[in-house]
Amino acid sequence: AWTLLDSRNSQTNWADAEGRLFRFGNLTAFTNYRFTISENNGATDYTGVGELEYFYEPSDMLGIEGTPGAYGAVTPPYGLTNGLEVGDAFLCSAPTGTLDVAPGTRARCAGYALYTNETVLAAGGATSAFWYTHERFARLVWQWDMLYEAAFTAGTGGTVTTNGGWYGEDETVTVTAQPAAGRFFSHWTGNVPAAQRYQATLAFIPAEPVTAAAVFGQTFHVRTDGSDSADGLSWASAKKTLEAAVAAAGEAGIILVTNGVYDITSSWVEVTSPLAISSVNGPASTTLRARFATANRRRVMRVAHDGARVSGFTMREGNYLLLAVGNAGGLWLDAGTVSNCIVTANTAYGGGGARLTGGLLTHSVLSGNSATPAGADRRGGGVYIFGGTVQQCRIAGNLATYGGGAGLQGANAVLRECLITGNYSGVTRGGGVYVAAAGLVDRCTILTNSGSAGGGVYLDGGGTLRNSLVAQNQATYFADGGGGVYMSGGGAQLIGTTITRNRNTYGADRHGLFMSGGTAAGVVVKENGHGRFSTNQINITKTGGTFTHGCASPLPAGAGNTAADPMFADPAAGDFRLLPGSPCRDADLSGTGTADDLDGSPRPVDGGGDASAVPDMGCFEAADAATGPLA
């Protein structure tokens, strides 16, 4: 008889796992049984953490399966063969050769495996037939190798080195696209590996049928005295407008635009294929202008393909005053990369300069744009980010109702490594940046912005501000203030940031951080209120949320906080790094795990020289005491 494996079931507070095995009286009535594995949770009861299954199969059966699928007509057929006696012998076989099992997919028998239960291998071979002698229940699994068809074609302007064929799961498919004279390889269409889509040579092991075509492009030219009826294939036969060059390029091409001002004559220049569009001499010499818009609705450009690249333009005077959130005046970016551009003097109800739902806007300037007139939806004077990333940009001198410089609204909205300065949000929120519910502001420098509340940044119910410097901003209207940062709502996060030399001109306090909700960790809020209220150092006003492992005065409640002097290196010169001996060095024990500081230096390092690497409070991580400078 089967017995209980551990008879201590009546005891409590013992640490080892409890296992029990029971005997079933009628095994033929069931094919499997389930046992619960439990462990002590420190009390008088036990919490189940897993289950163990026991399978019972009658001894007169042979189960037949196939992996990765049950292909072909095998003998005996797939399923259960019942009524076998000990000593019964017969031939088991699978089809030879290859079988068409799905479009573009074939299977070839590679052998078999015979198990005496679910996992114990009793026999096997690389043949498609063998004699089986029955002793007890067994499981026969036919092994199949898969072959996949790969088909390659070439578009106009080139060839491919192979048209494809059938390839096994362990074979490497290799094909190269070869452009003709005057052409270049652009990309592959079809289900090729994503990382190789823009590589002329593909090399991969197939896991499914593959159909791909090589696309080849030409180089088109645009000049102010060109002609849209010309072919655009040389400077002598250049196109006159960028719209005509984009249309001629089709699904692939390089477009070069020489110096001059180019007026947009359509609703916008729309880039929906992997084109590479660039000016010859940069944005100072080449302007795309969307002036003279009909019914106040004309943007400069929309980029909507992940392979598109646009660089080297000034985009200006887009005007899209249609009542909707984030319409974009100058640039609408859904996918692709826009770099080295100046986006200026554009207007829209939201996203005055640019709107992003995806893609990357980098190494560009967004200045002098506006999201107007006043209203709750007028967000992001410089840029409104619903998704995608704005990185290493200068966002300056823009105007909006919410987020004079930038507005963020979306879990995938990212503003990173940017300078946000001199922006204005009128009588509402977020002079520099406004974050609505979700979004990430990371490693940004936010200076000299102005708004009614949250002069630098307004976190409205959610979003994250981390590893950033917020300085010399001002709140100008609401008594709630938040000259540097205003944060509300349980989802808002403020991490590893320095908030200093901000002020609230509407009242005598709430200069640095106003906090009614959310979480702050590793934050320095000091020396705010300089200027009009220089003697009133009310750096932080906290009516809700949690503030831990930070430096602020008056001292807020929370673990690891200090009100001591952070010992900035040279605050008068704008250097807010931490001097040796600062109480903020190696002091952020919050465990928020920020990877890099504002300078891009890794966190944490041992800045205190005590052989313990702990992040510093604020946006700057001090150098390792063993290897860094002496002061």
XYZ file of C-alpha atoms in Angstrom:
631
model
C 0.000 0.000 0.000
C 1.146 3.552 -0.714
C 1.739 5.653 2.352
C 2.016 9.295 3.264
C 5.555 10.421 2.401
C 5.749 12.760 5.386
C 3.736 11.841 8.427
C 4.259 15.204 10.155
C 1.093 16.633 8.636
C -0.289 17.425 12.069
C 2.618 19.699 12.978
C 2.926 23.427 12.297
C 5.771 25.913 11.754
C 8.154 23.522 10.046
C 10.160 24.790 7.137
C 10.560 21.918 4.705
C 8.034 21.397 1.928
C 5.219 18.939 2.581
C 4.747 16.129 0.077
C 1.986 13.522 0.158
C 1.257 10.576 -2.085
C -2.065 8.795 -2.013
C -3.257 5.490 -3.460
C -6.250 5.427 -5.783
C -8.499 2.431 -5.608
C -9.625 2.307 -9.255
C -6.743 3.183 -11.571
C -8.581 2.116 -14.721
C -11.127 4.872 -14.239
C -8.607 7.664 -14.633
C -5.617 8.515 -16.787
C -3.985 11.141 -14.587
C -3.938 12.414 -11.031
C -2.874 15.739 -9.618
C -1.073 16.332 -6.328
C -0.742 19.709 -4.644
C 2.724 20.694 -3.407
C 2.549 23.047 -0.433
C 4.969 24.900 1.809
C 4.716 26.394 5.252
C 3.941 30.119 5.216
C 4.935 30.704 8.849
C 1.457 30.261 10.253
C -0.747 27.274 11.016
C -1.922 26.786 7.448
C -0.118 26.041 4.195
C -0.073 27.884 0.888
C -0.075 25.939 -2.371
C 2.799 26.901 -4.641
C 2.578 24.300 -7.370
C 1.130 21.040 -8.580
C 2.548 17.685 -9.656
C 0.737 15.544 -12.200
C 0.873 11.746 -12.238
C -0.162 10.086 -15.497
C -1.507 6.552 -15.586
C -1.745 4.647 -18.862
C -3.010 1.065 -19.136
C -0.254 -1.390 -20.112
C -2.031 -2.594 -23.283
C -1.542 0.697 -25.158
C 0.963 2.249 -27.549
C 0.640 6.014 -27.959
C 1.832 7.479 -31.267
C 2.695 11.166 -31.778
C 4.769 13.407 -34.039
C 6.999 16.383 -33.353
C 6.819 19.235 -34.191
C 3.562 17.964 -35.702
C 1.707 14.806 -36.668
C 2.676 14.736 -40.355
C 1.881 12.096 -42.970
C 0.078 8.749 -42.678
C 2.057 6.616 -40.232
C 1.557 2.950 -39.296
C 0.030 2.398 -36.776
C -1.823 5.724 -37.089
C -1.395 8.658 -34.727
C -3.282 8.273 -31.470
C -3.650 5.218 -29.209
C -3.299 1.601 -30.302
C -5.194 -0.468 -27.688
C -5.520 -4.131 -26.773
C -1.873 -5.095 -27.105
C -0.496 -8.186 -25.406
C 3.012 -8.628 -24.082
C 5.139 -9.942 -26.957
C 3.031 -8.537 -29.791
C 5.388 -7.442 -32.600
C 4.718 -5.349 -35.690
C 6.329 -2.853 -38.064
C 6.050 0.841 -37.251
C 6.687 3.126 -40.211
C 6.442 6.708 -41.455
C 6.490 8.012 -45.041
C 9.867 8.485 -46.692
C 10.885 11.542 -48.689
C 9.388 14.982 -48.142
C 5.755 15.812 -47.511
C 3.966 19.064 -48.335
C 2.323 19.965 -45.035
C 1.449 23.655 -45.615
C 2.112 26.319 -48.248
C 5.873 26.779 -48.396
C 6.434 24.118 -45.731
C 7.593 20.518 -46.035
C 8.398 17.799 -43.516
C 10.896 14.938 -43.766
C 11.037 12.027 -41.317
C 14.274 12.164 -39.341
C 13.699 9.134 -37.118
C 11.805 8.132 -34.017
C 11.981 8.067 -30.221
C 10.325 5.425 -28.026
C 9.511 6.246 -24.412
C 8.338 3.898 -21.642
C 6.535 6.809 -19.995
C 6.354 10.536 -20.593
C 10.097 11.186 -20.351
C 12.197 7.996 -20.160
C 13.753 7.195 -23.550
C 13.888 3.441 -24.207
C 14.952 3.366 -27.851
C 15.354 5.543 -30.913
C 16.797 5.714 -34.362
C 17.292 7.758 -37.517
C 15.140 5.501 -39.696
C 11.540 5.796 -40.842
C 10.655 2.180 -39.921
C 11.429 -0.308 -37.141
C 10.005 -3.447 -35.520
C 8.234 -2.873 -32.250
C 7.730 -5.563 -29.576
C 5.199 -4.689 -26.888
C 6.085 -5.108 -23.214
C 4.195 -2.372 -21.380
C 2.715 1.018 -22.165
C 5.005 2.983 -24.502
C 4.960 6.284 -26.359
C 6.278 6.479 -29.934
C 7.197 9.929 -31.230
C 8.066 10.331 -34.905
C 10.704 13.042 -35.423
C 10.255 15.404 -38.376
C 12.706 17.843 -39.912
C 11.104 20.947 -41.392
C 11.968 22.563 -44.707
C 10.851 26.030 -45.704
C 10.652 27.665 -49.095
C 12.464 30.957 -49.629
C 11.610 32.999 -52.719
C 13.594 36.095 -53.685
C 12.914 38.586 -56.450
C 14.512 41.842 -57.556
C 12.689 45.070 -58.257
C 13.528 47.477 -61.028
C 17.177 48.447 -61.097
C 18.963 45.357 -59.835
C 19.260 41.607 -59.428
C 19.513 39.006 -56.665
C 22.132 36.257 -56.459
C 19.554 33.490 -55.978
C 15.845 33.071 -56.512
C 15.709 30.860 -53.430
C 14.683 27.248 -52.891
C 13.978 24.843 -50.026
C 16.025 25.133 -46.844
C 16.182 23.006 -43.711
C 16.023 24.289 -40.158
C 19.807 23.978 -39.841
C 20.677 25.569 -43.181
C 21.661 29.203 -43.674
C 19.887 31.104 -46.412
C 22.174 33.613 -48.119
C 21.176 36.079 -50.823
C 22.623 39.395 -51.984
C 20.869 42.255 -53.752
C 22.990 43.742 -56.537
C 22.085 47.203 -57.887
C 22.529 48.156 -61.514
C 24.592 51.156 -62.582
C 23.085 54.400 -61.305
C 21.041 52.590 -58.658
C 21.578 51.648 -55.036
C 20.103 48.978 -52.795
C 17.435 50.394 -50.480
C 15.715 47.610 -48.551
C 13.974 44.260 -48.623
C 10.229 43.872 -48.497
C 8.634 40.743 -47.087
C 9.240 38.710 -43.953
C 13.009 39.008 -43.692
C 14.776 39.383 -40.313
C 14.049 42.893 -39.072
C 17.694 43.585 -38.233
C 18.725 42.796 -41.828
C 15.964 44.605 -43.734
C 18.288 47.395 -44.851
C 21.303 45.156 -45.546
C 22.086 44.127 -49.116
C 23.091 40.613 -48.021
C 20.684 38.450 -46.052
C 22.006 35.492 -44.052
C 19.589 33.667 -41.770
C 18.244 30.260 -40.746
C 14.562 30.040 -41.697
C 11.796 29.232 -39.240
C 8.956 29.857 -41.699
C 8.453 30.309 -45.453
C 10.086 33.516 -46.688
C 9.043 35.721 -49.582
C 11.166 38.810 -50.140
C 11.894 41.366 -52.826
C 14.920 43.625 -53.151
C 14.062 47.272 -53.701
C 16.487 49.556 -55.501
C 16.454 53.321 -55.604
C 17.901 56.295 -57.409
C 19.258 59.631 -56.277
C 17.025 62.618 -57.007
C 17.986 66.279 -56.900
C 16.017 69.401 -55.995
C 16.958 73.030 -56.666
C 14.965 76.241 -56.604
C 15.336 76.813 -60.364
C 14.622 73.207 -61.327
C 11.583 71.788 -63.115
C 9.142 69.212 -61.799
C 8.784 67.876 -65.345
C 12.482 66.921 -65.369
C 13.612 63.475 -64.189
C 15.533 64.837 -61.188
C 18.394 62.363 -61.641
C 21.100 65.033 -61.841
C 21.592 68.624 -60.774
C 21.181 69.649 -64.403
C 17.754 67.970 -64.513
C 16.735 68.701 -60.934
C 13.173 68.862 -59.648
C 11.844 72.191 -58.434
C 9.814 70.980 -55.423
C 10.450 68.421 -52.741
C 6.927 67.040 -53.227
C 7.737 66.138 -56.839
C 10.990 64.445 -55.845
C 9.240 62.360 -53.174
C 6.628 61.261 -55.708
C 9.312 60.335 -58.264
C 11.328 58.348 -55.737
C 8.344 56.172 -54.836
C 9.242 53.394 -52.435
C 13.014 53.995 -52.424
C 15.397 56.831 -53.070
C 17.892 59.414 -51.899
C 16.795 63.022 -52.295
C 19.334 65.841 -52.154
C 18.109 69.420 -51.782
C 20.456 72.321 -52.398
C 20.378 75.826 -50.896
C 17.257 77.952 -50.982
C 13.748 78.479 -49.659
C 11.176 75.937 -50.847
C 7.507 76.741 -50.411
C 5.269 73.778 -49.650
C 2.387 73.882 -52.125
C 0.412 70.837 -50.951
C -1.011 70.067 -47.505
C 2.451 68.825 -46.513
C 5.406 66.827 -47.779
C 4.403 63.274 -46.875
C 7.128 60.634 -46.521
C 5.648 57.138 -46.225
C 8.504 55.028 -47.627
C 12.151 54.556 -46.581
C 13.519 57.624 -48.318
C 16.707 59.419 -47.279
C 16.065 63.153 -47.663
C 18.750 65.672 -46.801
C 19.934 69.136 -47.635
C 23.364 69.681 -49.106
C 24.531 72.388 -46.702
C 22.360 72.093 -43.600
C 19.378 73.903 -42.075
C 20.928 77.365 -42.162
C 20.991 77.179 -45.962
C 17.862 75.187 -46.813
C 14.333 76.066 -45.712
C 10.999 74.305 -46.196
C 8.264 76.910 -45.760
C 4.545 76.225 -45.432
C 3.284 79.797 -45.750
C 0.135 81.034 -47.521
C -1.874 78.132 -46.117
C -5.476 77.821 -47.289
C -7.977 77.823 -44.387
C -5.060 77.888 -41.931
C -4.218 74.226 -42.581
C -0.793 73.475 -43.949
C 2.101 71.706 -42.282
C 5.662 71.350 -43.512
C 6.185 67.587 -43.381
C 4.885 64.236 -42.186
C 7.329 61.319 -41.788
C 5.676 57.923 -41.390
C 8.041 55.058 -42.192
C 10.551 53.484 -39.821
C 13.195 53.474 -42.551
C 12.778 57.140 -43.477
C 15.598 59.583 -42.714
C 15.241 63.377 -42.963
C 18.032 65.791 -42.060
C 19.354 69.280 -42.591
C 16.296 71.541 -43.014
C 14.677 74.546 -41.436
C 10.934 73.821 -41.237
C 8.919 76.970 -40.711
C 5.606 78.780 -40.918
C 3.367 75.739 -40.751
C -0.079 76.753 -39.569
C -2.687 74.172 -38.607
C -5.349 75.765 -36.459
C -7.858 72.916 -36.471
C -9.490 72.210 -33.120
C -7.866 68.941 -32.017
C -5.179 67.881 -29.574
C -1.661 67.753 -31.010
C -2.277 68.601 -34.660
C 1.305 69.760 -35.324
C 2.164 72.949 -37.124
C 5.566 72.103 -38.601
C 6.507 68.420 -38.350
C 4.332 65.343 -37.792
C 6.512 62.307 -36.990
C 4.935 58.844 -36.805
C 8.024 56.746 -37.598
C 11.560 57.184 -38.879
C 14.301 59.623 -37.882
C 14.490 63.396 -38.255
C 17.820 65.002 -37.353
C 19.779 68.250 -37.675
C 16.683 70.341 -38.334
C 15.430 73.697 -37.099
C 11.676 73.740 -36.485
C 10.572 77.336 -35.979
C 7.725 79.837 -36.349
C 5.015 77.170 -36.613
C 1.567 77.283 -35.029
C -1.067 74.679 -34.165
C -3.643 74.001 -31.488
C -1.249 71.384 -30.077
C 2.336 70.518 -30.933
C 3.048 73.918 -32.402
C 6.450 72.926 -33.737
C 6.158 69.152 -33.931
C 3.980 66.222 -32.972
C 5.338 62.700 -32.388
C 3.479 59.422 -32.181
C 6.655 57.430 -32.871
C 10.117 57.650 -34.351
C 13.090 59.750 -33.273
C 13.622 63.514 -33.438
C 17.245 64.221 -32.566
C 19.995 66.844 -32.717
C 17.508 69.521 -33.712
C 16.246 72.908 -32.524
C 12.585 73.686 -31.820
C 12.195 77.409 -31.228
C 9.657 80.178 -31.583
C 6.673 77.847 -32.070
C 3.281 78.158 -30.410
C 0.271 76.065 -29.462
C -2.430 78.735 -29.370
C -4.942 80.269 -28.802
C -5.599 79.673 -25.119
C -7.427 76.485 -24.191
C -7.046 73.189 -22.360
C -5.924 71.317 -25.488
C -3.172 73.755 -26.460
C -0.229 71.659 -25.323
C 3.383 71.461 -26.355
C 4.429 74.752 -27.899
C 7.680 73.257 -29.171
C 6.677 69.599 -29.385
C 3.847 67.345 -28.254
C 4.909 63.729 -27.730
C 2.304 60.956 -27.735
C 4.932 58.303 -28.516
C 8.486 58.127 -29.785
C 11.568 59.979 -28.573
C 12.862 63.540 -28.712
C 16.559 63.362 -27.879
C 19.489 65.773 -27.730
C 17.410 68.717 -28.923
C 17.271 72.372 -27.901
C 13.701 73.451 -27.147
C 13.664 77.200 -26.613
C 11.358 80.193 -26.723
C 8.104 78.339 -27.413
C 4.615 79.128 -26.127
C 1.598 76.999 -25.171
C -1.223 76.852 -22.667
C 0.202 73.627 -21.201
C 3.874 72.796 -21.664
C 5.407 75.831 -23.298
C 8.401 73.816 -24.436
C 7.107 70.249 -24.551
C 4.012 68.260 -23.734
C 4.032 64.497 -23.123
C 1.034 62.205 -23.054
C 1.651 58.486 -23.407
C 3.541 55.597 -21.834
C 5.945 55.525 -24.809
C 6.543 59.282 -24.900
C 10.188 60.105 -24.118
C 12.030 63.427 -23.805
C 15.725 62.707 -23.238
C 18.999 64.646 -23.021
C 17.390 67.908 -24.111
C 17.879 71.539 -23.133
C 14.493 73.130 -22.441
C 14.906 76.853 -21.882
C 13.047 80.139 -22.148
C 9.607 78.644 -22.810
C 6.315 80.020 -21.492
C 2.940 78.516 -20.650
C 0.951 81.659 -19.991
C -1.517 81.477 -17.126
C -1.605 77.698 -16.924
C 0.810 74.830 -16.341
C 4.282 73.636 -17.176
C 6.381 76.481 -18.512
C 9.081 74.094 -19.686
C 7.408 70.682 -19.761
C 3.891 69.404 -19.115
C 3.363 65.653 -18.601
C -0.242 64.454 -18.740
C -0.706 61.086 -16.998
C 2.288 59.291 -18.582
C 5.653 59.941 -20.203
C 9.354 60.072 -19.333
C 11.567 63.152 -19.035
C 15.112 61.849 -18.593
C 18.507 63.569 -18.253
C 17.210 66.967 -19.342
C 18.355 70.458 -18.384
C 15.321 72.658 -17.763
C 16.222 76.329 -17.297
C 14.586 79.776 -17.227
C 11.080 78.691 -18.184
C 7.925 80.334 -16.891
C 4.398 79.121 -16.193
C 1.552 79.741 -13.814
C 2.306 76.523 -11.897
C 5.237 74.226 -12.421
C 7.481 76.831 -13.976
C 9.945 74.151 -15.013
C 7.890 70.944 -15.069
C 4.282 70.022 -14.299
C 3.615 66.313 -13.640
C -0.159 66.067 -13.900
C -1.279 62.780 -12.367
C 1.564 60.670 -13.718
C 4.788 60.610 -15.662
C 8.413 60.485 -14.564
C 11.083 63.174 -14.264
C 14.518 61.726 -13.522
C 18.232 62.560 -13.622
C 17.438 66.140 -14.603
C 18.392 69.659 -13.543
C 15.511 72.094 -12.982
C 16.884 75.579 -12.285
C 16.022 79.279 -12.587
C 12.408 78.687 -13.581
C 9.456 80.559 -12.143
C 5.795 80.039 -11.338
C 3.865 83.227 -11.935
C 0.162 82.878 -11.244
C -1.299 80.105 -9.070
C -0.695 80.233 -5.328
C 0.213 76.521 -5.466
C 3.402 77.636 -7.183
C 6.030 75.050 -7.826
C 8.576 77.373 -9.360
C 10.663 74.357 -10.293
C 8.310 71.368 -10.296
C 4.638 70.836 -9.561
C 3.605 67.199 -9.131
C 0.207 65.703 -8.427
C -1.440 62.306 -8.619
C -0.323 58.943 -7.324
C 1.465 57.942 -10.521
C 3.897 60.866 -10.709
C 7.570 60.037 -10.066
C 10.492 62.365 -9.382
C 13.852 60.547 -9.271
C 17.486 61.620 -8.953
C 16.809 65.249 -9.864
C 18.178 68.598 -8.673
C 15.683 71.460 -8.235
C 17.394 74.744 -7.400
C 17.221 78.534 -7.815
C 13.591 78.490 -8.917
C 10.963 80.808 -7.504
C 7.256 81.427 -7.158
C 6.524 85.070 -7.912
C 2.871 84.775 -6.877
C 3.541 84.013 -3.224
C 6.136 83.898 -0.487
C 6.712 80.134 -0.560
C 6.423 77.050 -2.779
C 9.467 78.064 -4.751
C 11.116 74.745 -5.569
C 8.748 71.760 -5.425
C 5.027 71.671 -4.790
C 3.951 68.081 -4.184
C 0.374 66.928 -3.653
C 0.922 63.304 -4.708
C 3.322 60.849 -6.258
C 6.759 59.625 -5.238
C 10.051 61.510 -4.961
C 13.350 59.735 -4.270
C 16.961 60.881 -4.367
C 15.953 64.481 -5.091
C 17.778 67.661 -4.049
C 15.497 70.701 -3.529
C 17.681 73.529 -2.224
C 18.471 77.223 -2.704
C 15.123 78.026 -4.292
C 13.455 81.399 -3.787
C 16.470 83.461 -4.820
C 15.681 86.971 -5.958
C 12.467 88.535 -4.724
C 12.131 86.070 -1.841
C 15.811 85.367 -1.292
C 15.412 85.313 2.489
C 12.502 82.885 2.456
C 13.919 79.461 1.654
C 10.669 77.486 1.283
C 12.081 74.906 -1.088
C 9.391 72.272 -0.767
C 5.689 72.360 0.005
C 4.282 68.873 0.453
C 0.574 68.150 0.947
C 0.663 64.530 -0.230
C 2.823 61.804 -1.716
C 6.123 60.455 -0.392
C 9.569 62.090 -0.346
C 12.480 59.841 0.678
C 16.300 59.817 0.609
C 16.366 63.431 -0.509
C 17.762 66.793 0.517
C 15.293 69.638 1.098
C 14.346 72.376 3.502
C 12.223 72.576 5.461
C 12.998 68.925 6.239
C 10.199 66.753 4.839
C 9.034 63.598 6.571
C 10.406 60.411 5.048
C 13.207 57.891 5.330
C 16.749 59.076 4.659
C 15.963 62.773 4.209
C 18.308 65.603 5.177
C 18.043 69.394 5.291
C 21.818 69.929 5.312
C 23.734 72.025 2.793
C 24.205 69.838 -0.330
C 27.534 71.602 -1.013
C 27.083 72.526 -4.654
C 30.384 73.085 -6.481
C 29.685 76.595 -7.842
C 25.974 77.448 -7.869
C 26.595 81.064 -8.916
C 28.159 79.737 -12.112
C 25.459 77.118 -12.576
C 27.557 74.150 -11.401
C 25.391 72.010 -9.135
C 27.693 69.013 -8.865
C 28.444 67.805 -5.336
C 31.705 68.676 -3.603
C 33.622 66.103 -1.543
C 32.051 65.832 1.886
C 28.545 66.566 0.616
C 25.881 64.752 2.667
C 24.179 63.943 -0.643
C 27.006 61.734 -1.881
C 26.306 57.981 -1.654
C 23.054 58.821 0.136
C 20.205 57.721 -2.148
C 19.211 54.380 -0.644
C 15.773 54.425 -2.270
C 16.667 51.660 -4.727
C 15.138 53.478 -7.694
C 17.972 52.165 -9.868
C 18.679 55.088 -12.206
C 21.413 54.007 -14.619
C 23.119 57.277 -15.645
C 23.324 60.807 -14.324
C 22.766 64.048 -16.238
C 26.338 63.980 -17.584
C 25.878 60.416 -18.816
C 28.153 59.024 -16.102
C 27.155 55.639 -14.703
C 25.367 55.266 -11.388
C 26.242 54.244 -8.763
C 29.928 54.750 -8.021
C 31.747 55.029 -4.718
C 31.850 58.800 -4.446
C 32.263 58.702 -0.676
C 35.412 56.585 -0.628
C 33.962 54.019 1.770
C 34.065 51.062 -0.658
C 30.282 51.226 -1.000
C 28.761 52.268 -4.332
C 25.461 54.017 -3.616
C 23.759 56.565 -5.916
C 24.114 60.219 -4.987
C 21.124 62.445 -4.415
C 20.402 64.843 -7.240
C 21.142 64.735 -10.948
C 24.949 64.470 -10.788
C 26.902 61.412 -9.635
C 30.253 62.238 -8.053
C 33.293 60.508 -9.538
C 34.665 57.396 -7.873
C 36.721 58.539 -4.894
C 39.492 56.093 -5.783
C 39.904 57.211 -9.395
C 38.212 60.602 -9.774
C 39.591 64.122 -9.234
C 40.709 65.205 -5.772
C 38.056 67.933 -5.574
